[in-house]
Amino acid sequence: EAGVTQFPSHSVIEKGQTVTLRCDPISGHDNLYWYRRVMGKEIKFLLHFVKESKQDESGMPNNRFLAERTGGTYSTLKVQPAELEDSGVYFCASSRKAGTANTGELFFGEGSRLTVL
Amino acid sequence: AQKITQTQPGMFVQEKEAVTLDCTYDTSDQSYGLFWYKQPSSGEMIFLIYQGSYDEQNATEGRYSLNFQKARKSANLVISASQLGDSAMYFCAMREGRKTIFGAGTRLFVKA
């Protein structure tokens, strides 16, 4: 099966510009997560979708970040306007629901590296 | 408050030796899951091993084992017979409900 794919792999933008990151989860995975890693720090949770619904968006830094998952398939994460501190690697992950048959492990994309100048 | 703590920013190990990467966690839930992921220099995150909070035996997957001490809330990863390809970042993670949170990671260097 195809893995989690993210686009773009790297984006360089100027402060004040807009960037949209896309994530295509593994087919059939209801859970979709966005994480961010700033150099040297932990992988920080941003938000969690169950199908098209936002289950938990407690990690979203501020209202410059907007995530959507229309139709419960792919997701986008838009940053508008971007600030210097938004630089980092944005990871998307998907999973099946944890249960007796599986651990709920996360399957990650390769990340989208965002550099804001 | 930090819920996953990895106190070792970097570790060195001699090839073929065993190494333990530390992880402590904080939760009030009775049901949770603990994971270790590996991130090589290529950037992808690779799932290594899982331990459920109700599992009484320590999880093992090949050369990886998880030393689960529930009362101490620790979930250390043990890599036996280290290989050069084990050089990478290692992240400890905990799933509470549907949310998985990560520690800051430990960078492991395997010396030839």
mmCIF file with all atom_site columns, C-alpha atoms in Angstrom:
data_model
loop_
_atom_site.group_PDB
_atom_site.id
_atom_site.type_symbol
_atom_site.label_atom_id
_atom_site.label_alt_id
_atom_site.label_comp_id
_atom_site.label_asym_id
_atom_site.label_entity_id
_atom_site.label_seq_id
_atom_site.pdbx_PDB_ins_code
_atom_site.Cartn_x
_atom_site.Cartn_y
_atom_site.Cartn_z
_atom_site.occupancy
_atom_site.B_iso_or_equiv
_atom_site.pdbx_formal_charge
_atom_site.auth_seq_id
_atom_site.auth_comp_id
_atom_site.auth_asym_id
_atom_site.auth_atom_id
_atom_site.pdbx_PDB_model_num
ATOM 1   C CA . GLU A 1 1   ? 0.000   0.000  0.000  1.00 0.00 ? 1   GLU A CA 1
ATOM 2   C CA . ALA A 1 2   ? 1.140   3.559  -0.620 1.00 0.00 ? 2   ALA A CA 1
ATOM 3   C CA . GLY A 1 3   ? 2.533   5.366  2.386  1.00 0.00 ? 3   GLY A CA 1
ATOM 4   C CA . VAL A 1 4   ? 1.786   8.827  3.701  1.00 0.00 ? 4   VAL A CA 1
ATOM 5   C CA . THR A 1 5   ? 2.869   11.432 1.189  1.00 0.00 ? 5   THR A CA 1
ATOM 6   C CA . GLN A 1 6   ? 3.546   15.086 1.815  1.00 0.00 ? 6   GLN A CA 1
ATOM 7   C CA . PHE A 1 7   ? 4.034   17.982 -0.548 1.00 0.00 ? 7   PHE A CA 1
ATOM 8   C CA . PRO A 1 8   ? 6.132   20.051 -0.902 1.00 0.00 ? 8   PRO A CA 1
ATOM 9   C CA . SER A 1 9   ? 9.194   18.435 0.597  1.00 0.00 ? 9   SER A CA 1
ATOM 10  C CA . HIS A 1 10  ? 10.788  21.829 1.075  1.00 0.00 ? 10  HIS A CA 1
ATOM 11  C CA . SER A 1 11  ? 9.410   25.336 0.857  1.00 0.00 ? 11  SER A CA 1
ATOM 12  C CA . VAL A 1 12  ? 11.310  28.598 1.223  1.00 0.00 ? 12  VAL A CA 1
ATOM 13  C CA . ILE A 1 13  ? 9.172   31.701 1.607  1.00 0.00 ? 13  ILE A CA 1
ATOM 14  C CA . GLU A 1 14  ? 9.498   35.230 2.890  1.00 0.00 ? 14  GLU A CA 1
ATOM 15  C CA . LYS A 1 15  ? 7.939   36.481 6.057  1.00 0.00 ? 15  LYS A CA 1
ATOM 16  C CA . GLY A 1 16  ? 4.369   37.535 5.395  1.00 0.00 ? 16  GLY A CA 1
ATOM 17  C CA . GLN A 1 17  ? 3.790   35.115 2.542  1.00 0.00 ? 17  GLN A CA 1
ATOM 18  C CA . THR A 1 18  ? 1.408   32.190 2.543  1.00 0.00 ? 18  THR A CA 1
ATOM 19  C CA . VAL A 1 19  ? 2.270   28.510 2.306  1.00 0.00 ? 19  VAL A CA 1
ATOM 20  C CA . THR A 1 20  ? 0.009   25.500 2.012  1.00 0.00 ? 20  THR A CA 1
ATOM 21  C CA . LEU A 1 21  ? 1.269   22.054 2.921  1.00 0.00 ? 21  LEU A CA 1
ATOM 22  C CA . ARG A 1 22  ? -0.536  18.960 1.761  1.00 0.00 ? 22  ARG A CA 1
ATOM 23  C CA . CYS A 1 23  ? -0.746  15.480 3.223  1.00 0.00 ? 23  CYS A CA 1
ATOM 24  C CA . ASP A 1 24  ? -2.214  12.356 1.676  1.00 0.00 ? 24  ASP A CA 1
ATOM 25  C CA . PRO A 1 25  ? -2.686  9.699  4.356  1.00 0.00 ? 25  PRO A CA 1
ATOM 26  C CA . ILE A 1 26  ? -2.720  5.980  3.856  1.00 0.00 ? 26  ILE A CA 1
ATOM 27  C CA . SER A 1 27  ? -6.007  4.929  2.336  1.00 0.00 ? 27  SER A CA 1
ATOM 28  C CA . GLY A 1 28  ? -8.450  3.775  4.994  1.00 0.00 ? 28  GLY A CA 1
ATOM 29  C CA . HIS A 1 29  ? -6.751  5.581  7.860  1.00 0.00 ? 29  HIS A CA 1
ATOM 30  C CA . ASP A 1 30  ? -9.351  7.694  9.594  1.00 0.00 ? 30  ASP A CA 1
ATOM 31  C CA . ASN A 1 31  ? -6.874  9.393  11.889 1.00 0.00 ? 31  ASN A CA 1
ATOM 32  C CA . LEU A 1 32  ? -4.659  12.112 10.476 1.00 0.00 ? 32  LEU A CA 1
ATOM 33  C CA . TYR A 1 33  ? -2.200  14.153 12.537 1.00 0.00 ? 33  TYR A CA 1
ATOM 34  C CA . TRP A 1 34  ? -0.018  17.163 11.957 1.00 0.00 ? 34  TRP A CA 1
ATOM 35  C CA . TYR A 1 35  ? 3.173   17.639 13.938 1.00 0.00 ? 35  TYR A CA 1
ATOM 36  C CA . ARG A 1 36  ? 5.988   20.164 13.792 1.00 0.00 ? 36  ARG A CA 1
ATOM 37  C CA . ARG A 1 37  ? 9.618   19.839 14.748 1.00 0.00 ? 37  ARG A CA 1
ATOM 38  C CA . VAL A 1 38  ? 11.734  22.889 15.259 1.00 0.00 ? 38  VAL A CA 1
ATOM 39  C CA . MET A 1 39  ? 15.474  22.180 15.198 1.00 0.00 ? 39  MET A CA 1
ATOM 40  C CA . GLY A 1 40  ? 16.615  20.379 18.324 1.00 0.00 ? 40  GLY A CA 1
ATOM 41  C CA . LYS A 1 41  ? 13.227  20.328 19.977 1.00 0.00 ? 41  LYS A CA 1
ATOM 42  C CA . GLU A 1 42  ? 10.515  17.766 20.454 1.00 0.00 ? 42  GLU A CA 1
ATOM 43  C CA . ILE A 1 43  ? 8.061   16.783 17.773 1.00 0.00 ? 43  ILE A CA 1
ATOM 44  C CA . LYS A 1 44  ? 5.168   18.982 18.768 1.00 0.00 ? 44  LYS A CA 1
ATOM 45  C CA . PHE A 1 45  ? 1.579   17.938 18.227 1.00 0.00 ? 45  PHE A CA 1
ATOM 46  C CA . LEU A 1 46  ? -0.476  20.419 16.218 1.00 0.00 ? 46  LEU A CA 1
ATOM 47  C CA . LEU A 1 47  ? -3.811  18.781 15.554 1.00 0.00 ? 47  LEU A CA 1
ATOM 48  C CA . HIS A 1 48  ? -5.711  15.592 14.911 1.00 0.00 ? 48  HIS A CA 1
ATOM 49  C CA . PHE A 1 49  ? -8.471  14.781 12.450 1.00 0.00 ? 49  PHE A CA 1
ATOM 50  C CA . VAL A 1 50  ? -10.817 11.843 12.629 1.00 0.00 ? 50  VAL A CA 1
ATOM 51  C CA . LYS A 1 51  ? -12.090 11.617 9.096  1.00 0.00 ? 51  LYS A CA 1
ATOM 52  C CA . GLU A 1 52  ? -13.062 15.200 8.258  1.00 0.00 ? 52  GLU A CA 1
ATOM 53  C CA . SER A 1 53  ? -13.615 16.345 11.830 1.00 0.00 ? 53  SER A CA 1
ATOM 54  C CA . LYS A 1 54  ? -11.049 18.133 13.967 1.00 0.00 ? 54  LYS A CA 1
ATOM 55  C CA . GLN A 1 55  ? -10.755 15.966 17.052 1.00 0.00 ? 55  GLN A CA 1
ATOM 56  C CA . ASP A 1 56  ? -8.103  17.994 18.805 1.00 0.00 ? 56  ASP A CA 1
ATOM 57  C CA . GLU A 1 57  ? -6.481  21.214 17.666 1.00 0.00 ? 57  GLU A CA 1
ATOM 58  C CA . SER A 1 58  ? -4.974  22.177 20.972 1.00 0.00 ? 58  SER A CA 1
ATOM 59  C CA . GLY A 1 59  ? -1.469  22.306 19.528 1.00 0.00 ? 59  GLY A CA 1
ATOM 60  C CA . MET A 1 60  ? -2.147  24.857 16.824 1.00 0.00 ? 60  MET A CA 1
ATOM 61  C CA . PRO A 1 61  ? 0.073   27.845 17.650 1.00 0.00 ? 61  PRO A CA 1
ATOM 62  C CA . ASN A 1 62  ? -2.307  30.636 16.637 1.00 0.00 ? 62  ASN A CA 1
ATOM 63  C CA . ASN A 1 63  ? -4.910  31.660 14.115 1.00 0.00 ? 63  ASN A CA 1
ATOM 64  C CA . ARG A 1 64  ? -2.333  32.045 11.352 1.00 0.00 ? 64  ARG A CA 1
ATOM 65  C CA . PHE A 1 65  ? -2.525  28.274 11.015 1.00 0.00 ? 65  PHE A CA 1
ATOM 66  C CA . LEU A 1 66  ? -5.514  26.673 9.325  1.00 0.00 ? 66  LEU A CA 1
ATOM 67  C CA . ALA A 1 67  ? -5.927  22.960 8.714  1.00 0.00 ? 67  ALA A CA 1
ATOM 68  C CA . GLU A 1 68  ? -8.596  21.286 6.669  1.00 0.00 ? 68  GLU A CA 1
ATOM 69  C CA . ARG A 1 69  ? -9.497  17.773 5.674  1.00 0.00 ? 69  ARG A CA 1
ATOM 70  C CA . THR A 1 70  ? -12.391 18.066 3.325  1.00 0.00 ? 70  THR A CA 1
ATOM 71  C CA . GLY A 1 71  ? -14.059 14.759 2.555  1.00 0.00 ? 71  GLY A CA 1
ATOM 72  C CA . GLY A 1 72  ? -11.901 12.965 5.073  1.00 0.00 ? 72  GLY A CA 1
ATOM 73  C CA . THR A 1 73  ? -9.142  12.183 2.609  1.00 0.00 ? 73  THR A CA 1
ATOM 74  C CA . TYR A 1 74  ? -6.150  14.467 2.135  1.00 0.00 ? 74  TYR A CA 1
ATOM 75  C CA . SER A 1 75  ? -5.418  17.357 4.454  1.00 0.00 ? 75  SER A CA 1
ATOM 76  C CA . THR A 1 76  ? -3.917  20.797 3.999  1.00 0.00 ? 76  THR A CA 1
ATOM 77  C CA . LEU A 1 77  ? -2.171  23.011 6.502  1.00 0.00 ? 77  LEU A CA 1
ATOM 78  C CA . LYS A 1 78  ? -2.032  26.669 5.560  1.00 0.00 ? 78  LYS A CA 1
ATOM 79  C CA . VAL A 1 79  ? 0.164   29.225 7.252  1.00 0.00 ? 79  VAL A CA 1
ATOM 80  C CA . GLN A 1 80  ? -0.892  32.805 6.548  1.00 0.00 ? 80  GLN A CA 1
ATOM 81  C CA . PRO A 1 81  ? 0.954   35.079 7.011  1.00 0.00 ? 81  PRO A CA 1
ATOM 82  C CA . ALA A 1 82  ? 4.126   33.125 7.758  1.00 0.00 ? 82  ALA A CA 1
ATOM 83  C CA . GLU A 1 83  ? 6.500   34.339 10.486 1.00 0.00 ? 83  GLU A CA 1
ATOM 84  C CA . LEU A 1 84  ? 10.145  33.467 11.086 1.00 0.00 ? 84  LEU A CA 1
ATOM 85  C CA . GLU A 1 85  ? 9.300   31.228 14.048 1.00 0.00 ? 85  GLU A CA 1
ATOM 86  C CA . ASP A 1 86  ? 7.124   29.038 11.807 1.00 0.00 ? 86  ASP A CA 1
ATOM 87  C CA . SER A 1 87  ? 10.238  27.509 10.266 1.00 0.00 ? 87  SER A CA 1
ATOM 88  C CA . GLY A 1 88  ? 10.609  23.810 10.943 1.00 0.00 ? 88  GLY A CA 1
ATOM 89  C CA . VAL A 1 89  ? 9.674   20.432 9.599  1.00 0.00 ? 89  VAL A CA 1
ATOM 90  C CA . TYR A 1 90  ? 5.971   19.695 9.426  1.00 0.00 ? 90  TYR A CA 1
ATOM 91  C CA . PHE A 1 91  ? 5.145   16.027 9.670  1.00 0.00 ? 91  PHE A CA 1
ATOM 92  C CA . CYS A 1 92  ? 1.894   14.407 8.771  1.00 0.00 ? 92  CYS A CA 1
ATOM 93  C CA . ALA A 1 93  ? 0.982   10.996 10.133 1.00 0.00 ? 93  ALA A CA 1
ATOM 94  C CA . SER A 1 94  ? -1.984  8.709  9.818  1.00 0.00 ? 94  SER A CA 1
ATOM 95  C CA . SER A 1 95  ? -3.229  5.697  11.714 1.00 0.00 ? 95  SER A CA 1
ATOM 96  C CA . ARG A 1 96  ? -6.036  3.251  12.017 1.00 0.00 ? 96  ARG A CA 1
ATOM 97  C CA . LYS A 1 97  ? -7.994  3.356  15.241 1.00 0.00 ? 97  LYS A CA 1
ATOM 98  C CA . ALA A 1 98  ? -6.091  1.637  18.056 1.00 0.00 ? 98  ALA A CA 1
ATOM 99  C CA . GLY A 1 99  ? -7.687  -1.570 19.181 1.00 0.00 ? 99  GLY A CA 1
ATOM 100 C CA . THR A 1 100 ? -7.057  -5.162 19.946 1.00 0.00 ? 100 THR A CA 1
ATOM 101 C CA . ALA A 1 101 ? -5.898  -5.802 16.408 1.00 0.00 ? 101 ALA A CA 1
ATOM 102 C CA . ASN A 1 102 ? -3.443  -2.964 16.142 1.00 0.00 ? 102 ASN A CA 1
ATOM 103 C CA . THR A 1 103 ? -1.452  -0.621 18.297 1.00 0.00 ? 103 THR A CA 1
ATOM 104 C CA . GLY A 1 104 ? -2.526  2.631  16.706 1.00 0.00 ? 104 GLY A CA 1
ATOM 105 C CA . GLU A 1 105 ? 1.025   3.231  15.553 1.00 0.00 ? 105 GLU A CA 1
ATOM 106 C CA . LEU A 1 106 ? 1.573   6.279  13.442 1.00 0.00 ? 106 LEU A CA 1
ATOM 107 C CA . PHE A 1 107 ? 2.692   6.084  9.837  1.00 0.00 ? 107 PHE A CA 1
ATOM 108 C CA . PHE A 1 108 ? 4.595   9.208  8.951  1.00 0.00 ? 108 PHE A CA 1
ATOM 109 C CA . GLY A 1 109 ? 5.212   11.103 5.792  1.00 0.00 ? 109 GLY A CA 1
ATOM 110 C CA . GLU A 1 110 ? 8.702   12.337 5.064  1.00 0.00 ? 110 GLU A CA 1
ATOM 111 C CA . GLY A 1 111 ? 7.865   15.811 6.247  1.00 0.00 ? 111 GLY A CA 1
ATOM 112 C CA . SER A 1 112 ? 7.667   19.231 4.669  1.00 0.00 ? 112 SER A CA 1
ATOM 113 C CA . ARG A 1 113 ? 10.546  21.483 5.589  1.00 0.00 ? 113 ARG A CA 1
ATOM 114 C CA . LEU A 1 114 ? 9.447   25.109 5.828  1.00 0.00 ? 114 LEU A CA 1
ATOM 115 C CA . THR A 1 115 ? 11.988  27.908 5.853  1.00 0.00 ? 115 THR A CA 1
ATOM 116 C CA . VAL A 1 116 ? 10.699  31.406 6.449  1.00 0.00 ? 116 VAL A CA 1
ATOM 117 C CA . LEU A 1 117 ? 13.196  34.163 5.630  1.00 0.00 ? 117 LEU A CA 1
ATOM 118 C CA . ALA B 2 1   ? 4.222   20.331 31.415 1.00 0.00 ? 1   ALA B CA 1
ATOM 119 C CA . GLN B 2 2   ? 6.551   17.943 29.654 1.00 0.00 ? 2   GLN B CA 1
ATOM 120 C CA . LYS B 2 3   ? 4.911   14.558 29.405 1.00 0.00 ? 3   LYS B CA 1
ATOM 121 C CA . ILE B 2 4   ? 7.673   12.641 27.643 1.00 0.00 ? 4   ILE B CA 1
ATOM 122 C CA . THR B 2 5   ? 11.192  13.178 28.862 1.00 0.00 ? 5   THR B CA 1
ATOM 123 C CA . GLN B 2 6   ? 14.299  11.969 27.088 1.00 0.00 ? 6   GLN B CA 1
ATOM 124 C CA . THR B 2 7   ? 17.241  13.138 29.151 1.00 0.00 ? 7   THR B CA 1
ATOM 125 C CA . GLN B 2 8   ? 20.005  12.124 26.756 1.00 0.00 ? 8   GLN B CA 1
ATOM 126 C CA . PRO B 2 9   ? 20.396  14.564 23.857 1.00 0.00 ? 9   PRO B CA 1
ATOM 127 C CA . GLY B 2 10  ? 23.188  12.423 22.431 1.00 0.00 ? 10  GLY B CA 1
ATOM 128 C CA . MET B 2 11  ? 24.655  8.979  23.024 1.00 0.00 ? 11  MET B CA 1
ATOM 129 C CA . PHE B 2 12  ? 27.678  7.124  21.710 1.00 0.00 ? 12  PHE B CA 1
ATOM 130 C CA . VAL B 2 13  ? 27.951  3.361  21.526 1.00 0.00 ? 13  VAL B CA 1
ATOM 131 C CA . GLN B 2 14  ? 30.583  1.052  20.138 1.00 0.00 ? 14  GLN B CA 1
ATOM 132 C CA . GLU B 2 15  ? 29.499  -1.164 17.274 1.00 0.00 ? 15  GLU B CA 1
ATOM 133 C CA . LYS B 2 16  ? 28.244  -4.573 18.499 1.00 0.00 ? 16  LYS B CA 1
ATOM 134 C CA . GLU B 2 17  ? 27.649  -3.242 22.006 1.00 0.00 ? 17  GLU B CA 1
ATOM 135 C CA . ALA B 2 18  ? 24.225  -2.776 23.600 1.00 0.00 ? 18  ALA B CA 1
ATOM 136 C CA . VAL B 2 19  ? 22.839  0.675  24.391 1.00 0.00 ? 19  VAL B CA 1
ATOM 137 C CA . THR B 2 20  ? 19.908  1.923  26.474 1.00 0.00 ? 20  THR B CA 1
ATOM 138 C CA . LEU B 2 21  ? 18.015  5.068  25.550 1.00 0.00 ? 21  LEU B CA 1
ATOM 139 C CA . ASP B 2 22  ? 16.055  6.533  28.428 1.00 0.00 ? 22  ASP B CA 1
ATOM 140 C CA . CYS B 2 23  ? 12.441  7.655  28.392 1.00 0.00 ? 23  CYS B CA 1
ATOM 141 C CA . THR B 2 24  ? 10.146  8.651  31.214 1.00 0.00 ? 24  THR B CA 1
ATOM 142 C CA . TYR B 2 25  ? 6.542   9.685  30.835 1.00 0.00 ? 25  TYR B CA 1
ATOM 143 C CA . ASP B 2 26  ? 3.767   11.275 32.800 1.00 0.00 ? 26  ASP B CA 1
ATOM 144 C CA . THR B 2 27  ? 0.110   10.353 32.571 1.00 0.00 ? 27  THR B CA 1
ATOM 145 C CA . SER B 2 28  ? -2.892  9.882  34.809 1.00 0.00 ? 28  SER B CA 1
ATOM 146 C CA . ASP B 2 29  ? -4.581  7.528  32.363 1.00 0.00 ? 29  ASP B CA 1
ATOM 147 C CA . GLN B 2 30  ? -4.682  3.822  33.102 1.00 0.00 ? 30  GLN B CA 1
ATOM 148 C CA . SER B 2 31  ? -4.726  2.874  29.441 1.00 0.00 ? 31  SER B CA 1
ATOM 149 C CA . TYR B 2 32  ? -1.982  4.212  27.216 1.00 0.00 ? 32  TYR B CA 1
ATOM 150 C CA . GLY B 2 33  ? 0.579   3.059  24.702 1.00 0.00 ? 33  GLY B CA 1
ATOM 151 C CA . LEU B 2 34  ? 4.295   3.673  24.449 1.00 0.00 ? 34  LEU B CA 1
ATOM 152 C CA . PHE B 2 35  ? 6.252   3.759  21.213 1.00 0.00 ? 35  PHE B CA 1
ATOM 153 C CA . TRP B 2 36  ? 9.742   4.238  19.937 1.00 0.00 ? 36  TRP B CA 1
ATOM 154 C CA . TYR B 2 37  ? 10.441  5.688  16.509 1.00 0.00 ? 37  TYR B CA 1
ATOM 155 C CA . LYS B 2 38  ? 13.714  6.007  14.636 1.00 0.00 ? 38  LYS B CA 1
ATOM 156 C CA . GLN B 2 39  ? 14.540  8.917  12.360 1.00 0.00 ? 39  GLN B CA 1
ATOM 157 C CA . PRO B 2 40  ? 17.645  8.355  10.226 1.00 0.00 ? 40  PRO B CA 1
ATOM 158 C CA . SER B 2 41  ? 19.372  11.204 8.424  1.00 0.00 ? 41  SER B CA 1
ATOM 159 C CA . SER B 2 42  ? 17.063  10.719 5.453  1.00 0.00 ? 42  SER B CA 1
ATOM 160 C CA . GLY B 2 43  ? 14.267  12.145 7.603  1.00 0.00 ? 43  GLY B CA 1
ATOM 161 C CA . GLU B 2 44  ? 11.554  9.512  7.590  1.00 0.00 ? 44  GLU B CA 1
ATOM 162 C CA . MET B 2 45  ? 10.078  8.325  10.877 1.00 0.00 ? 45  MET B CA 1
ATOM 163 C CA . ILE B 2 46  ? 10.204  4.574  11.345 1.00 0.00 ? 46  ILE B CA 1
ATOM 164 C CA . PHE B 2 47  ? 8.145   2.743  13.944 1.00 0.00 ? 47  PHE B CA 1
ATOM 165 C CA . LEU B 2 48  ? 10.286  0.400  16.037 1.00 0.00 ? 48  LEU B CA 1
ATOM 166 C CA . ILE B 2 49  ? 8.393   -1.023 18.976 1.00 0.00 ? 49  ILE B CA 1
ATOM 167 C CA . TYR B 2 50  ? 5.205   -0.717 21.011 1.00 0.00 ? 50  TYR B CA 1
ATOM 168 C CA . GLN B 2 51  ? 4.294   -1.402 24.642 1.00 0.00 ? 51  GLN B CA 1
ATOM 169 C CA . GLY B 2 52  ? 0.740   -1.284 25.934 1.00 0.00 ? 52  GLY B CA 1
ATOM 170 C CA . SER B 2 53  ? 0.189   -0.129 29.491 1.00 0.00 ? 53  SER B CA 1
ATOM 171 C CA . TYR B 2 54  ? -1.520  -3.397 30.365 1.00 0.00 ? 54  TYR B CA 1
ATOM 172 C CA . ASP B 2 55  ? 1.154   -5.582 28.809 1.00 0.00 ? 55  ASP B CA 1
ATOM 173 C CA . GLU B 2 56  ? 2.947   -7.422 31.568 1.00 0.00 ? 56  GLU B CA 1
ATOM 174 C CA . GLN B 2 57  ? 5.862   -8.562 29.478 1.00 0.00 ? 57  GLN B CA 1
ATOM 175 C CA . ASN B 2 58  ? 8.411   -6.237 27.964 1.00 0.00 ? 58  ASN B CA 1
ATOM 176 C CA . ALA B 2 59  ? 8.004   -5.839 24.223 1.00 0.00 ? 59  ALA B CA 1
ATOM 177 C CA . THR B 2 60  ? 10.718  -7.153 21.938 1.00 0.00 ? 60  THR B CA 1
ATOM 178 C CA . GLU B 2 61  ? 11.247  -6.738 18.200 1.00 0.00 ? 61  GLU B CA 1
ATOM 179 C CA . GLY B 2 62  ? 14.433  -8.275 16.913 1.00 0.00 ? 62  GLY B CA 1
ATOM 180 C CA . ARG B 2 63  ? 17.344  -6.325 18.378 1.00 0.00 ? 63  ARG B CA 1
ATOM 181 C CA . TYR B 2 64  ? 14.995  -3.847 20.046 1.00 0.00 ? 64  TYR B CA 1
ATOM 182 C CA . SER B 2 65  ? 13.464  -4.361 23.451 1.00 0.00 ? 65  SER B CA 1
ATOM 183 C CA . LEU B 2 66  ? 11.498  -1.998 25.633 1.00 0.00 ? 66  LEU B CA 1
ATOM 184 C CA . ASN B 2 67  ? 12.292  -2.020 29.339 1.00 0.00 ? 67  ASN B CA 1
ATOM 185 C CA . PHE B 2 68  ? 8.892   -1.079 30.726 1.00 0.00 ? 68  PHE B CA 1
ATOM 186 C CA . GLN B 2 69  ? 8.782   -0.139 34.401 1.00 0.00 ? 69  GLN B CA 1
ATOM 187 C CA . LYS B 2 70  ? 5.252   1.012  35.014 1.00 0.00 ? 70  LYS B CA 1
ATOM 188 C CA . ALA B 2 71  ? 5.642   2.119  38.615 1.00 0.00 ? 71  ALA B CA 1
ATOM 189 C CA . ARG B 2 72  ? 8.582   4.305  37.661 1.00 0.00 ? 72  ARG B CA 1
ATOM 190 C CA . LYS B 2 73  ? 6.848   5.439  34.465 1.00 0.00 ? 73  LYS B CA 1
ATOM 191 C CA . SER B 2 74  ? 9.818   4.593  32.360 1.00 0.00 ? 74  SER B CA 1
ATOM 192 C CA . ALA B 2 75  ? 10.011  2.969  28.938 1.00 0.00 ? 75  ALA B CA 1
ATOM 193 C CA . ASN B 2 76  ? 13.653  2.673  28.008 1.00 0.00 ? 76  ASN B CA 1
ATOM 194 C CA . LEU B 2 77  ? 14.684  1.333  24.615 1.00 0.00 ? 77  LEU B CA 1
ATOM 195 C CA . VAL B 2 78  ? 17.451  -1.242 24.553 1.00 0.00 ? 78  VAL B CA 1
ATOM 196 C CA . ILE B 2 79  ? 19.261  -1.870 21.285 1.00 0.00 ? 79  ILE B CA 1
ATOM 197 C CA . SER B 2 80  ? 21.433  -4.964 21.364 1.00 0.00 ? 80  SER B CA 1
ATOM 198 C CA . ALA B 2 81  ? 24.414  -5.602 19.107 1.00 0.00 ? 81  ALA B CA 1
ATOM 199 C CA . SER B 2 82  ? 24.492  -2.061 17.725 1.00 0.00 ? 82  SER B CA 1
ATOM 200 C CA . GLN B 2 83  ? 25.132  -1.620 14.026 1.00 0.00 ? 83  GLN B CA 1
ATOM 201 C CA . LEU B 2 84  ? 26.435  1.397  12.127 1.00 0.00 ? 84  LEU B CA 1
ATOM 202 C CA . GLY B 2 85  ? 22.999  1.745  10.561 1.00 0.00 ? 85  GLY B CA 1
ATOM 203 C CA . ASP B 2 86  ? 21.503  2.347  13.992 1.00 0.00 ? 86  ASP B CA 1
ATOM 204 C CA . SER B 2 87  ? 22.961  5.839  14.013 1.00 0.00 ? 87  SER B CA 1
ATOM 205 C CA . ALA B 2 88  ? 19.886  8.067  14.015 1.00 0.00 ? 88  ALA B CA 1
ATOM 206 C CA . MET B 2 89  ? 17.521  10.129 16.155 1.00 0.00 ? 89  MET B CA 1
ATOM 207 C CA . TYR B 2 90  ? 15.283  8.081  18.420 1.00 0.00 ? 90  TYR B CA 1
ATOM 208 C CA . PHE B 2 91  ? 11.984  9.404  19.698 1.00 0.00 ? 91  PHE B CA 1
ATOM 209 C CA . CYS B 2 92  ? 9.938   8.044  22.561 1.00 0.00 ? 92  CYS B CA 1
ATOM 210 C CA . ALA B 2 93  ? 6.198   8.614  22.270 1.00 0.00 ? 93  ALA B CA 1
ATOM 211 C CA . MET B 2 94  ? 3.053   8.029  24.280 1.00 0.00 ? 94  MET B CA 1
ATOM 212 C CA . ARG B 2 95  ? -0.495  7.583  23.081 1.00 0.00 ? 95  ARG B CA 1
ATOM 213 C CA . GLU B 2 96  ? -3.256  8.772  25.410 1.00 0.00 ? 96  GLU B CA 1
ATOM 214 C CA . GLY B 2 97  ? -6.623  8.145  23.855 1.00 0.00 ? 97  GLY B CA 1
ATOM 215 C CA . ARG B 2 98  ? -6.177  9.078  20.217 1.00 0.00 ? 98  ARG B CA 1
ATOM 216 C CA . LYS B 2 99  ? -3.382  11.592 20.725 1.00 0.00 ? 99  LYS B CA 1
ATOM 217 C CA . THR B 2 100 ? 0.299   10.672 20.479 1.00 0.00 ? 100 THR B CA 1
ATOM 218 C CA . ILE B 2 101 ? 2.938   12.982 21.934 1.00 0.00 ? 101 ILE B CA 1
ATOM 219 C CA . PHE B 2 102 ? 6.697   12.810 21.528 1.00 0.00 ? 102 PHE B CA 1
ATOM 220 C CA . GLY B 2 103 ? 9.828   13.508 23.481 1.00 0.00 ? 103 GLY B CA 1
ATOM 221 C CA . ALA B 2 104 ? 12.711  15.673 22.281 1.00 0.00 ? 104 ALA B CA 1
ATOM 222 C CA . GLY B 2 105 ? 14.654  12.701 20.994 1.00 0.00 ? 105 GLY B CA 1
ATOM 223 C CA . THR B 2 106 ? 18.085  11.182 21.538 1.00 0.00 ? 106 THR B CA 1
ATOM 224 C CA . ARG B 2 107 ? 20.702  11.188 18.823 1.00 0.00 ? 107 ARG B CA 1
ATOM 225 C CA . LEU B 2 108 ? 22.591  7.906  18.779 1.00 0.00 ? 108 LEU B CA 1
ATOM 226 C CA . PHE B 2 109 ? 26.037  7.632  17.252 1.00 0.00 ? 109 PHE B CA 1
ATOM 227 C CA . VAL B 2 110 ? 27.406  4.143  16.611 1.00 0.00 ? 110 VAL B CA 1
ATOM 228 C CA . LYS B 2 111 ? 31.205  4.027  16.409 1.00 0.00 ? 111 LYS B CA 1
ATOM 229 C CA . ALA B 2 112 ? 33.060  1.489  14.272 1.00 0.00 ? 112 ALA B CA 1
#
